PDB file of C-alpha atoms and ligand atoms in Angstrom:
ATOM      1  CA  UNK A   1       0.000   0.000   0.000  1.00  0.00           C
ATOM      2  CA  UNK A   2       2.384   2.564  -1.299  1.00  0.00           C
ATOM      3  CA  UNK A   3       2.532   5.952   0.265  1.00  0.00           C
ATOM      4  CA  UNK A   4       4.404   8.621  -1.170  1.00  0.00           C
ATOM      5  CA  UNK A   5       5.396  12.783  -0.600  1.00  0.00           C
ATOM      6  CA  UNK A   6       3.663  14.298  -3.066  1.00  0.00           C
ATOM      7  CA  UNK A   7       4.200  18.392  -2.967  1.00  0.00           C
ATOM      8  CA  UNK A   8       2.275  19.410   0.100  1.00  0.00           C
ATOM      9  CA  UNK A   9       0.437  16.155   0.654  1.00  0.00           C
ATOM     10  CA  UNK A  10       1.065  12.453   1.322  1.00  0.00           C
ATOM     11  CA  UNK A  11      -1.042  10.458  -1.807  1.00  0.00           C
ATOM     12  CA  UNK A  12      -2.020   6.878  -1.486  1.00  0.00           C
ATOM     13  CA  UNK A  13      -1.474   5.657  -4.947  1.00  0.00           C
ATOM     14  CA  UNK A  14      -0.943   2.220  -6.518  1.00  0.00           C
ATOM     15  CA  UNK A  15       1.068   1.055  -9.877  1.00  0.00           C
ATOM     16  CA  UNK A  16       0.427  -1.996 -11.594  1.00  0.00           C
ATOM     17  CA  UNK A  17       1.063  -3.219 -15.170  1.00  0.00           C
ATOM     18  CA  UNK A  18       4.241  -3.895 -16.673  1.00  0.00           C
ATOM     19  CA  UNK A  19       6.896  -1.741 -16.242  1.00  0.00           C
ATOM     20  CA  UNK A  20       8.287   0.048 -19.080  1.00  0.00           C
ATOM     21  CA  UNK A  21       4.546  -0.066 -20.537  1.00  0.00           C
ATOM     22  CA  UNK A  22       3.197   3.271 -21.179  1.00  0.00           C
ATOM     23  CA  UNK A  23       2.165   4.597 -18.254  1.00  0.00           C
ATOM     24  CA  UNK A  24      -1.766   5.674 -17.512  1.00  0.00           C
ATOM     25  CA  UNK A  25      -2.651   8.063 -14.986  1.00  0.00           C
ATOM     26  CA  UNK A  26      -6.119   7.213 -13.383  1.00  0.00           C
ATOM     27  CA  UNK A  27      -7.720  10.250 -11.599  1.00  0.00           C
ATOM     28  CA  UNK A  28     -11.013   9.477 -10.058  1.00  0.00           C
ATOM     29  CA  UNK A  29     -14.716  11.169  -9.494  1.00  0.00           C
ATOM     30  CA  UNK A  30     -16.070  13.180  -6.755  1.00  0.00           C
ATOM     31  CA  UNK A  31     -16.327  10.936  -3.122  1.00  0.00           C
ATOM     32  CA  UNK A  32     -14.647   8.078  -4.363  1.00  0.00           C
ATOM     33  CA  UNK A  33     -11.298   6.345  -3.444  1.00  0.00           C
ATOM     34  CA  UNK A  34      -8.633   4.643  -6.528  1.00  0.00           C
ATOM     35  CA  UNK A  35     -10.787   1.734  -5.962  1.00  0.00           C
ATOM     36  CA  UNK A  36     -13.392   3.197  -8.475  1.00  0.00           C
ATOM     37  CA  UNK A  37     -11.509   1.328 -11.011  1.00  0.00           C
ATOM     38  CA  UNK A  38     -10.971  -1.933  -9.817  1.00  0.00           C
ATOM     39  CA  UNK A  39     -13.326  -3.402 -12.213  1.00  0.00           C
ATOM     40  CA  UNK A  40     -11.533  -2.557 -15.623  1.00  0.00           C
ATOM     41  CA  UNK A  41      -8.270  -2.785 -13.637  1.00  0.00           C
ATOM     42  CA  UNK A  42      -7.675  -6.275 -15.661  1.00  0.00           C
ATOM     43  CA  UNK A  43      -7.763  -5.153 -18.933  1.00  0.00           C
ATOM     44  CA  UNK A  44      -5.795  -1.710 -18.772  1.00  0.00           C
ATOM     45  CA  UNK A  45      -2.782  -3.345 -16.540  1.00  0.00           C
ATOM     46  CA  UNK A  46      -2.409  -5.994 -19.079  1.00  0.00           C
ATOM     47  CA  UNK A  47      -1.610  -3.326 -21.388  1.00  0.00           C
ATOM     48  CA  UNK A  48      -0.396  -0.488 -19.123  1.00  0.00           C
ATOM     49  CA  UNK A  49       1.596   0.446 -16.412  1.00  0.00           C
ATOM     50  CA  UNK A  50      -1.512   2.110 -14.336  1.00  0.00           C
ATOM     51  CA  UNK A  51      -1.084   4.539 -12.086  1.00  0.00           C
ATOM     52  CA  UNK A  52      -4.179   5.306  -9.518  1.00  0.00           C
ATOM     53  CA  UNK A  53      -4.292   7.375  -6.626  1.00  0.00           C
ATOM     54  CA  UNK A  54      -6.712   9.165  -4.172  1.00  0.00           C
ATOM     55  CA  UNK A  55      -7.231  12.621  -4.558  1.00  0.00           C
ATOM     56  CA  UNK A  56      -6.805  14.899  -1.992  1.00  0.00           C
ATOM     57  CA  UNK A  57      -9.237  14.319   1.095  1.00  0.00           C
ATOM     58  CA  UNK A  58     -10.081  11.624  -0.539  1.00  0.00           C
ATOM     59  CA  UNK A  59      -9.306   7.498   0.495  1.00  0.00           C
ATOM     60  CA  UNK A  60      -6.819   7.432   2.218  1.00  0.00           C
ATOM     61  CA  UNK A  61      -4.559  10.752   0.569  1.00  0.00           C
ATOM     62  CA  UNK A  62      -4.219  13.704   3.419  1.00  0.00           C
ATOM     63  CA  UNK A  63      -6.509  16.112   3.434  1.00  0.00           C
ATOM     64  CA  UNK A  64      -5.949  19.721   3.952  1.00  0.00           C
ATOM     65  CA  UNK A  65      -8.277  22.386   5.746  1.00  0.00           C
ATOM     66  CA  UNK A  66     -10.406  24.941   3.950  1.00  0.00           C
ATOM     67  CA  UNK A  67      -9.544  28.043   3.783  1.00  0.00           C
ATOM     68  CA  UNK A  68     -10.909  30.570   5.955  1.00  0.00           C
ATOM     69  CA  UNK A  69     -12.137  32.977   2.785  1.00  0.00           C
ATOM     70  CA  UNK A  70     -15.021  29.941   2.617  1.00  0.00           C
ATOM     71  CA  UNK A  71     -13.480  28.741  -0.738  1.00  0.00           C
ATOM     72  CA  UNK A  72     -12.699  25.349  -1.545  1.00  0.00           C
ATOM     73  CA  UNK A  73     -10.107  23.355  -2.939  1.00  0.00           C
ATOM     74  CA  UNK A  74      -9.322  24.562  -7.068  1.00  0.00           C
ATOM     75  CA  UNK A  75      -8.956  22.343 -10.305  1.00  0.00           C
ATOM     76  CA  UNK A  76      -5.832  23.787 -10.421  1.00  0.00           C
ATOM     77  CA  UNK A  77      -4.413  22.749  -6.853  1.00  0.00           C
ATOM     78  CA  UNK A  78      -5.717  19.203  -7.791  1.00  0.00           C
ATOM     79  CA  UNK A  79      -4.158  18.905 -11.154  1.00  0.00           C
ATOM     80  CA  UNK A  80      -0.595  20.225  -9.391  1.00  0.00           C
ATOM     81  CA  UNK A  81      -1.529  17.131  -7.015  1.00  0.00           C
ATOM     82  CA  UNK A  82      -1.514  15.007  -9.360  1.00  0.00           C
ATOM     83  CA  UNK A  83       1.607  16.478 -11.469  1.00  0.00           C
ATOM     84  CA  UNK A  84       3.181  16.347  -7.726  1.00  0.00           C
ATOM     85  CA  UNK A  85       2.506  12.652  -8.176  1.00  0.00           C
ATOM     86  CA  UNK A  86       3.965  12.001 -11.749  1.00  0.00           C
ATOM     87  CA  UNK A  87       7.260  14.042 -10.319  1.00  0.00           C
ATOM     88  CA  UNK A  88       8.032  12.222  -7.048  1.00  0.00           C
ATOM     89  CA  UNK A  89       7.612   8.829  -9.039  1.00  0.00           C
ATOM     90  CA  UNK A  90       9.707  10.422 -11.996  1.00  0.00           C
ATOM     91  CA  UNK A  91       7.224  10.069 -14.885  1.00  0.00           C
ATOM     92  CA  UNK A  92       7.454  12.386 -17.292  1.00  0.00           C
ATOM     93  CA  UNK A  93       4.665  11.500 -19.465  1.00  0.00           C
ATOM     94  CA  UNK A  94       1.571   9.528 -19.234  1.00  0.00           C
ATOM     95  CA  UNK A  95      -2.103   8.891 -20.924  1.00  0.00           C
ATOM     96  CA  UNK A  96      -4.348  10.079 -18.613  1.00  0.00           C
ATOM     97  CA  UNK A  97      -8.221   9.277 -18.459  1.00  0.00           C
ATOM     98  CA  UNK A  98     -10.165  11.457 -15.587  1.00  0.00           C
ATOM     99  CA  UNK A  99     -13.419  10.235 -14.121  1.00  0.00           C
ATOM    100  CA  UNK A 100     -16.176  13.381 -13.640  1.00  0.00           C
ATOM    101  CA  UNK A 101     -13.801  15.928 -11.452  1.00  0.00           C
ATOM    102  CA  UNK A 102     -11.168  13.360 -12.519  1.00  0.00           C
ATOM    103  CA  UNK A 103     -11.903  14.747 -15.916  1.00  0.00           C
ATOM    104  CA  UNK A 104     -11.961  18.077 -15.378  1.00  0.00           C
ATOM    105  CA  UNK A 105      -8.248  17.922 -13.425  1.00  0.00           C
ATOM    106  CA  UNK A 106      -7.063  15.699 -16.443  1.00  0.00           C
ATOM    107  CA  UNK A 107      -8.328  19.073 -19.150  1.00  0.00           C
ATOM    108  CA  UNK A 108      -6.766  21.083 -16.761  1.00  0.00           C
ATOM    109  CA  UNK A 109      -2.893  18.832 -17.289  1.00  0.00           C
ATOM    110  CA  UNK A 110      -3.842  18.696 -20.572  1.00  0.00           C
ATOM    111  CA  UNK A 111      -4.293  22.627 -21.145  1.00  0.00           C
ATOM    112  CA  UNK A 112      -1.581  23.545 -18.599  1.00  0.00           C
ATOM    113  CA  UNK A 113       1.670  20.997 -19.427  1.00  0.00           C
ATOM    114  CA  UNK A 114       0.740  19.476 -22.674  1.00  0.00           C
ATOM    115  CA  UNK A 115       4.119  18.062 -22.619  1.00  0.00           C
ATOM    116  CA  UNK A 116       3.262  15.873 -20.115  1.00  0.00           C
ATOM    117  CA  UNK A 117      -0.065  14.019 -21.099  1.00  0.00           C
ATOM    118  CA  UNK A 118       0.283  11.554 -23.987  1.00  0.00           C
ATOM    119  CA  UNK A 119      -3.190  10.599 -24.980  1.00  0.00           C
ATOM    120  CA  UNK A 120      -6.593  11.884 -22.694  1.00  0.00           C
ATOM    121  CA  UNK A 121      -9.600  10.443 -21.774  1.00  0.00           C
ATOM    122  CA  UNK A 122     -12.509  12.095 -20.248  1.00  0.00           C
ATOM    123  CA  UNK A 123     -14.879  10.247 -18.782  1.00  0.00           C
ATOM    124  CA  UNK A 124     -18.076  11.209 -17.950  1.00  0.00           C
ATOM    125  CA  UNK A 125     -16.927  14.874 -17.397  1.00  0.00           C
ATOM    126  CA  UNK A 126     -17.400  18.348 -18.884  1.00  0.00           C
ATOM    127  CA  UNK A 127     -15.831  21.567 -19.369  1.00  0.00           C
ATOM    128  CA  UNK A 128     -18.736  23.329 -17.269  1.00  0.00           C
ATOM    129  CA  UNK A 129     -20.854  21.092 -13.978  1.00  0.00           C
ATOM    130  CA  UNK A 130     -22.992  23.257 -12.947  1.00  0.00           C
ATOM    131  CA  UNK A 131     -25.233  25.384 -12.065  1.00  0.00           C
ATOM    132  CA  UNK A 132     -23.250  26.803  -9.078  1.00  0.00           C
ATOM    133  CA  UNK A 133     -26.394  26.895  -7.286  1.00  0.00           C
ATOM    134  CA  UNK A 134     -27.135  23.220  -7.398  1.00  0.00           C
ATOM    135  CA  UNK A 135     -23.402  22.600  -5.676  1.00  0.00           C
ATOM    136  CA  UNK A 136     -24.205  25.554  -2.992  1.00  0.00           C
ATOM    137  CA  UNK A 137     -27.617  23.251  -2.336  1.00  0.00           C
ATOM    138  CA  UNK A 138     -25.409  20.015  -2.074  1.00  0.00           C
ATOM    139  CA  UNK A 139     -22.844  21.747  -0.060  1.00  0.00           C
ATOM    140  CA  UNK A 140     -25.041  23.513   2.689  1.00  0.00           C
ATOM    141  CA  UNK A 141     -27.102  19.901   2.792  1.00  0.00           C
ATOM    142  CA  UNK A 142     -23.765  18.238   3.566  1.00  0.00           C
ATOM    143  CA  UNK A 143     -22.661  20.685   6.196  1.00  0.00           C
ATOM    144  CA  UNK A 144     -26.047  20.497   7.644  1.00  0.00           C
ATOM    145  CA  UNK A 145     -26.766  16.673   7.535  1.00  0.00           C
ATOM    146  CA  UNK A 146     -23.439  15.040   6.793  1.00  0.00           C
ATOM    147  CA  UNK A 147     -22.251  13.062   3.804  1.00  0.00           C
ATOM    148  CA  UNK A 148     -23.805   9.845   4.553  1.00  0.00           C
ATOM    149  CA  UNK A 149     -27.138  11.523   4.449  1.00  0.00           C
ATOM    150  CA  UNK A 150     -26.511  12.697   0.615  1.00  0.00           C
ATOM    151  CA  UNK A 151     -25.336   9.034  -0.656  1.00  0.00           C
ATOM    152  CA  UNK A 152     -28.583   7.362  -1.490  1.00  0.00           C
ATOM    153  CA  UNK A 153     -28.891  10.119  -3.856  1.00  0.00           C
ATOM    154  CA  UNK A 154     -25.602   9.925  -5.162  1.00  0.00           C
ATOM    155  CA  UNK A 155     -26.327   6.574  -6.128  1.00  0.00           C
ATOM    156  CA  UNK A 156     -29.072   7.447  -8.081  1.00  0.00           C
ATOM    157  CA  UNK A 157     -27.005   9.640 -10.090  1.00  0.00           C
ATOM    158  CA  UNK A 158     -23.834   7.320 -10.267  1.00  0.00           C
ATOM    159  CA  UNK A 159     -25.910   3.832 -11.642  1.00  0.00           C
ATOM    160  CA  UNK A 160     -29.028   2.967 -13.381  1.00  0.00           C
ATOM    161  CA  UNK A 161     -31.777   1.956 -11.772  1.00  0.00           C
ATOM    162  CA  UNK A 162     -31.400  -1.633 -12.659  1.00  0.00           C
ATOM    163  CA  UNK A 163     -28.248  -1.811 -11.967  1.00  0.00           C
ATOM    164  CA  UNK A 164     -28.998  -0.505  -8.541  1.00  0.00           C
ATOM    165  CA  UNK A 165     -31.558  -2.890  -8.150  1.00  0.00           C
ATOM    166  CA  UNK A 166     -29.215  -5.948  -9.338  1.00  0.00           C
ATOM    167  CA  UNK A 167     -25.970  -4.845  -7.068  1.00  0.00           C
ATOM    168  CA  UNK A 168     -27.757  -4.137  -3.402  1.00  0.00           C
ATOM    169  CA  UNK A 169     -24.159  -4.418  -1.606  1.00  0.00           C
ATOM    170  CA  UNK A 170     -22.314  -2.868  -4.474  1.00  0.00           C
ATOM    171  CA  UNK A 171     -24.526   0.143  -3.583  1.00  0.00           C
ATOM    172  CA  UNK A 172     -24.016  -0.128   0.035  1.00  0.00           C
ATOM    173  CA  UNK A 173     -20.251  -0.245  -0.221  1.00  0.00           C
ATOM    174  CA  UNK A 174     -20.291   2.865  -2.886  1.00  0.00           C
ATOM    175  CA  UNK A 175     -22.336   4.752  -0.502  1.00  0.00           C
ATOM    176  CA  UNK A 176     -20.193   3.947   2.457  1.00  0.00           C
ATOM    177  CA  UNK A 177     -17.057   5.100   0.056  1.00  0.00           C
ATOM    178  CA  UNK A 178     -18.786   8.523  -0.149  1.00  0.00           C
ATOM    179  CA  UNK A 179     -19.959   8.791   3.418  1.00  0.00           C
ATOM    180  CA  UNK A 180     -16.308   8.231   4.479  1.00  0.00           C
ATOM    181  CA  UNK A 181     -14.708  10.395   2.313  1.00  0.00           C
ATOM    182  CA  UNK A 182     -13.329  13.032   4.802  1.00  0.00           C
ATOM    183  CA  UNK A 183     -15.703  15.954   4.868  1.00  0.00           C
ATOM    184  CA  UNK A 184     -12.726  18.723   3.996  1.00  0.00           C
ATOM    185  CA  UNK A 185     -12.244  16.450   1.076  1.00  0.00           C
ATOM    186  CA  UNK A 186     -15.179  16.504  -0.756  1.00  0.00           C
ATOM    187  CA  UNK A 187     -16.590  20.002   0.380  1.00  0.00           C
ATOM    188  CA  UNK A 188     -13.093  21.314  -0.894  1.00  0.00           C
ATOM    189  CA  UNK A 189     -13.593  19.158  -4.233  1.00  0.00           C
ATOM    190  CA  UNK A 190     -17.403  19.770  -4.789  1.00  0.00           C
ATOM    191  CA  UNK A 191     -16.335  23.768  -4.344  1.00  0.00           C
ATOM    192  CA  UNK A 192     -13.424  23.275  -7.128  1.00  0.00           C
ATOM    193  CA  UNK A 193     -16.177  21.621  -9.376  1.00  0.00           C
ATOM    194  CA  UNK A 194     -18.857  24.706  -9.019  1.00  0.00           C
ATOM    195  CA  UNK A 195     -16.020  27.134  -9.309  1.00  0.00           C
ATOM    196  CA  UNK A 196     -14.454  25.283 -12.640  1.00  0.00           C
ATOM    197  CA  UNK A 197     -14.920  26.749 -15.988  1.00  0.00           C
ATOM    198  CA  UNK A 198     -12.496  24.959 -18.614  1.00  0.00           C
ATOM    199  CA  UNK A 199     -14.510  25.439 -21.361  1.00  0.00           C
ATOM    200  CA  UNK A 200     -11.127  28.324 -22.586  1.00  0.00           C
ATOM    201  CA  UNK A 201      -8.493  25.132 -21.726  1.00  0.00           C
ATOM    202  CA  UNK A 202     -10.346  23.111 -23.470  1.00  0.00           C
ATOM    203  CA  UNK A 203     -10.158  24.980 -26.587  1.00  0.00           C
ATOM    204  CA  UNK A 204      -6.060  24.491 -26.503  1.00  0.00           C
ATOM    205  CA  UNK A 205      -5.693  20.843 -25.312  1.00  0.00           C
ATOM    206  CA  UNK A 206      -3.268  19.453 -28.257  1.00  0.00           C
ATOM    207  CA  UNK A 207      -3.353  15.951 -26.710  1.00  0.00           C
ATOM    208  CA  UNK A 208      -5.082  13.415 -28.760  1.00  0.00           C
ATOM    209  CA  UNK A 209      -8.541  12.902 -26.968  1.00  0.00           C
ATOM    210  CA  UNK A 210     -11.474  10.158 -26.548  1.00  0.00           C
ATOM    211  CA  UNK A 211     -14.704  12.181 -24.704  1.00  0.00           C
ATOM    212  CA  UNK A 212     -16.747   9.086 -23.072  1.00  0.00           C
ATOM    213  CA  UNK A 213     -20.397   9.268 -21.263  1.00  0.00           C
ATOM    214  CA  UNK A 214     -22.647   6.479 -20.196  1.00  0.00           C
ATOM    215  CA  UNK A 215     -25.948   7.233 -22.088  1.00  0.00           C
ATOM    216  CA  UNK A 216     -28.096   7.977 -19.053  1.00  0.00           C
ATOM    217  CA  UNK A 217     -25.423  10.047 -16.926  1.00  0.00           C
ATOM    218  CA  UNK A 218     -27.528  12.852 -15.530  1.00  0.00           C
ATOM    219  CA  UNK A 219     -24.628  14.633 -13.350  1.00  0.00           C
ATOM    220  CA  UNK A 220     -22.344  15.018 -17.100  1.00  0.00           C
ATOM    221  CA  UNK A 221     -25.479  13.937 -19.715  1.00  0.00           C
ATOM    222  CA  UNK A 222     -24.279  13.121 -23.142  1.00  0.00           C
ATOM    223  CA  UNK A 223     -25.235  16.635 -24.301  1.00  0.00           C
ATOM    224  CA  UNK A 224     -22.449  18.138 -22.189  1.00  0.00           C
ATOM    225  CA  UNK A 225     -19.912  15.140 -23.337  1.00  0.00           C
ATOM    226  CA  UNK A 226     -20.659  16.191 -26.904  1.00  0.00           C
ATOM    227  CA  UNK A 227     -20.450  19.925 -26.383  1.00  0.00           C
ATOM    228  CA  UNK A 228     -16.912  18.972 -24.353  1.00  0.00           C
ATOM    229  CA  UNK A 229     -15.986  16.905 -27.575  1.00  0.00           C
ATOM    230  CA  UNK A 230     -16.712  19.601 -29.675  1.00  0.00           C
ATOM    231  CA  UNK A 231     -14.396  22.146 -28.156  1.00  0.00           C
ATOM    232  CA  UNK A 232     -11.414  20.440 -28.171  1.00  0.00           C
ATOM    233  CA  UNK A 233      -9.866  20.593 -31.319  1.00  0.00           C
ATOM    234  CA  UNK A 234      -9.901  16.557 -33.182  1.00  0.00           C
ATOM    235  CA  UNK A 235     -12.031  14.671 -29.729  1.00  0.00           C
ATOM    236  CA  UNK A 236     -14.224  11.997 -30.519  1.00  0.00           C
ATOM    237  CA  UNK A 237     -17.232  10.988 -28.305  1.00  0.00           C
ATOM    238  CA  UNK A 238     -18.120   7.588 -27.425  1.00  0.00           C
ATOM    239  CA  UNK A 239     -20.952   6.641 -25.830  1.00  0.00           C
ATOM    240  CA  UNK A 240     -21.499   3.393 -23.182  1.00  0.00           C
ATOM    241  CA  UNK A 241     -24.684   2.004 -23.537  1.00  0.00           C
ATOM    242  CA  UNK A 242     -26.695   1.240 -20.149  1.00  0.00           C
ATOM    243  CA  UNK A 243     -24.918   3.271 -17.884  1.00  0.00           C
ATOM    244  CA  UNK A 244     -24.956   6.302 -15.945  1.00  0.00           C
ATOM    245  CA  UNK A 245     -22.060   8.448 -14.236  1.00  0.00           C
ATOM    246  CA  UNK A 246     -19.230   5.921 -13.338  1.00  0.00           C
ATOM    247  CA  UNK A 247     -19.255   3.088 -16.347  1.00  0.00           C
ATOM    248  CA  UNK A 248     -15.883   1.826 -15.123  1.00  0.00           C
ATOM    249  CA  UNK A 249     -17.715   0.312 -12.678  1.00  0.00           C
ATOM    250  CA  UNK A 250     -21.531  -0.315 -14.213  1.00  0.00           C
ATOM    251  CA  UNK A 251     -20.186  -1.624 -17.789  1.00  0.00           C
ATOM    252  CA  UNK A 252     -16.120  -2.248 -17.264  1.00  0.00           C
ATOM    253  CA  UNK A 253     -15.728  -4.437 -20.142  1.00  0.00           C
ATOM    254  CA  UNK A 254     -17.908  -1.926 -22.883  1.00  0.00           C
ATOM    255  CA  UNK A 255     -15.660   1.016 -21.152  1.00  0.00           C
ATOM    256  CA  UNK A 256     -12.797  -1.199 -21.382  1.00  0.00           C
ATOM    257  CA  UNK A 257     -13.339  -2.105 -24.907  1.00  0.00           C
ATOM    258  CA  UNK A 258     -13.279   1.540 -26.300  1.00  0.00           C
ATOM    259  CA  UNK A 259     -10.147   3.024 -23.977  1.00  0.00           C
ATOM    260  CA  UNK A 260      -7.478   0.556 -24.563  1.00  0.00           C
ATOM    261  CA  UNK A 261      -7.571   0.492 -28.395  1.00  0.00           C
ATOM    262  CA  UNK A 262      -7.689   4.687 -27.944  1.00  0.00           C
ATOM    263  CA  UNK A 263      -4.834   4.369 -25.999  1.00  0.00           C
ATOM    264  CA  UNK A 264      -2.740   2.025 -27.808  1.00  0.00           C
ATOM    265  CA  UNK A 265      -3.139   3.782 -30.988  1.00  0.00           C
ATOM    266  CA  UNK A 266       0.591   5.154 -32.071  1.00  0.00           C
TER     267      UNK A 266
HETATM  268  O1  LIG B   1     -18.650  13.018  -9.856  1.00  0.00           O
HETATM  269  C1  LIG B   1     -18.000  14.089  -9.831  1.00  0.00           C
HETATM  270  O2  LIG B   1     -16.760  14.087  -9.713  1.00  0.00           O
HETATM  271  C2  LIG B   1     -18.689  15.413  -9.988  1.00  0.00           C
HETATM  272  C3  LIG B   1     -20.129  15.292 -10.363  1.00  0.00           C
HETATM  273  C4  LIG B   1     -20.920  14.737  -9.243  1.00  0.00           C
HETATM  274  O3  LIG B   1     -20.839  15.218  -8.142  1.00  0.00           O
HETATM  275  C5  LIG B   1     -21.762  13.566  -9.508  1.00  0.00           C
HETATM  276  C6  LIG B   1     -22.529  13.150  -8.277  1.00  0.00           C
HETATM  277  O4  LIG B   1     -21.931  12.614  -7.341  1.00  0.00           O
HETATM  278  O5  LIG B   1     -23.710  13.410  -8.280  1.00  0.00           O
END
């Protein structure tokens, strides 16, 4: 269970795949832990050297307090996490594929230090999540209630209903993921989301870059995929049937089945 320094933090991370295989950066969604992608984990370390980790206040990566202006945590501060990451291990390039917030820190490498991302996925994801009013609801609810009181709802956003219906303890142990993601952590995350607008870095990501959305996603709908996929110059959408926010873990092997051939492409 690897620990490592990463800039201001200490990141919980794990690597897998063979080494001297490209190497994938995996940065995950809103109240989840690296374990999001345990399901397609198979299929990309056969072909990758993977790199996951938790984001900050997130699994089991410090978190760091709020600051006292009552502003969160930026897209910017967690994209130099992750770059803090790729430097300590001494990677100097990667693919990277970004899950929702994932996503939007993954645009934000891309924009920033093209000469570090290879090829870029974005998953379920978009430029814009909004309205900021919707994350001020969700925020004073959390502060109010706590966050296990907002993750039946969160599952209803993250899988289809029957999917839900089929996985009963897959849903428990998803909403215990998000009720134990540290409260610093996701208020600080869910504040860098509302106050994100990449839809200017998007316009300048050079990478070469697959846009995916599960059909029914209702946090990142496919409307917002395509209008991501449209501003970055050369994207392609794809589109996972019978899923909603988080495919990697509602169809792994249909997710699986339109990354690795995006990623092994010279
Ligand atoms: O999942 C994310 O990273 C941001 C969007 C979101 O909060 C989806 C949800 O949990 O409802």
């Amino acid at each position: 269970m690897p620990f490592i320094a990463a800039g201001e933090i200490t990141t919980h991370y794990a690597i897998e795949g063979p080494e001297g295989a490209p190497v994938l950066l995996l940065a995950n969604s809103l109240g989840t832990s690296f374990h999001v992608w345990d399901p397609v984990m198979a299929d990309l370390a056969a072909a990758f050297r993977v790199l996951r980790y938790d984001m900050r206040g997130h699994g089991l990566t410090d978190a760091t307090p709020l600051p006292a202006d009552g502003s969160g945590y930026s897209i910017a501060l967690l994209a130099a996490d992750a770059l803090a990451l790729l430097d300590a291990l001494g990677i100097e390039k990667a693919h990277v594929c970004g899950l929702s917030i994932g996503g939007m820190v993954a645009q934000h490498l891309a924009a920033t230090t093209p000469a570090r991302v290879d090829r870029l996925v974005l998953c379920d994801t978009a430029a814009l999540i909004g309205p900021a009013s919707v994350w001020d609801e969700r925020i004073a609810g959390i502060r109010r209630d706590g966050l296990a009181a907002i993750a039946p709802g969160v599952m209803g956003r993250w899988f289809t209903e029957p999917f839900r219906e089929k996985a009963p303890q897959l849903m428990r142990g998803y909403a215990n993921m998000v009720a134990r993601t540290t409260l610093e952590g996701y208020l600080g995350c869910a504040m860098a989301v509302r106050d994100a607008d990449l839809r200017a870095a998007a316009a300048t990501i050079v990478a070469p870059t697959l846009v995916i959305v599960g059909d029914q996603d209702p946090a990142t709908p496919p409307a917002s995929a395509q209008a991501l996929a449209s501003a970055i110059p050369g994207a392609r959408l794809e589109v996972i049937a019978d899923a909603s926010h988080i495919p990697c873990v509602e169809q792994p092997a249909a997710l699986s089945r339109v990354l690795v051939p995006f990623l092994s492409a010279a």
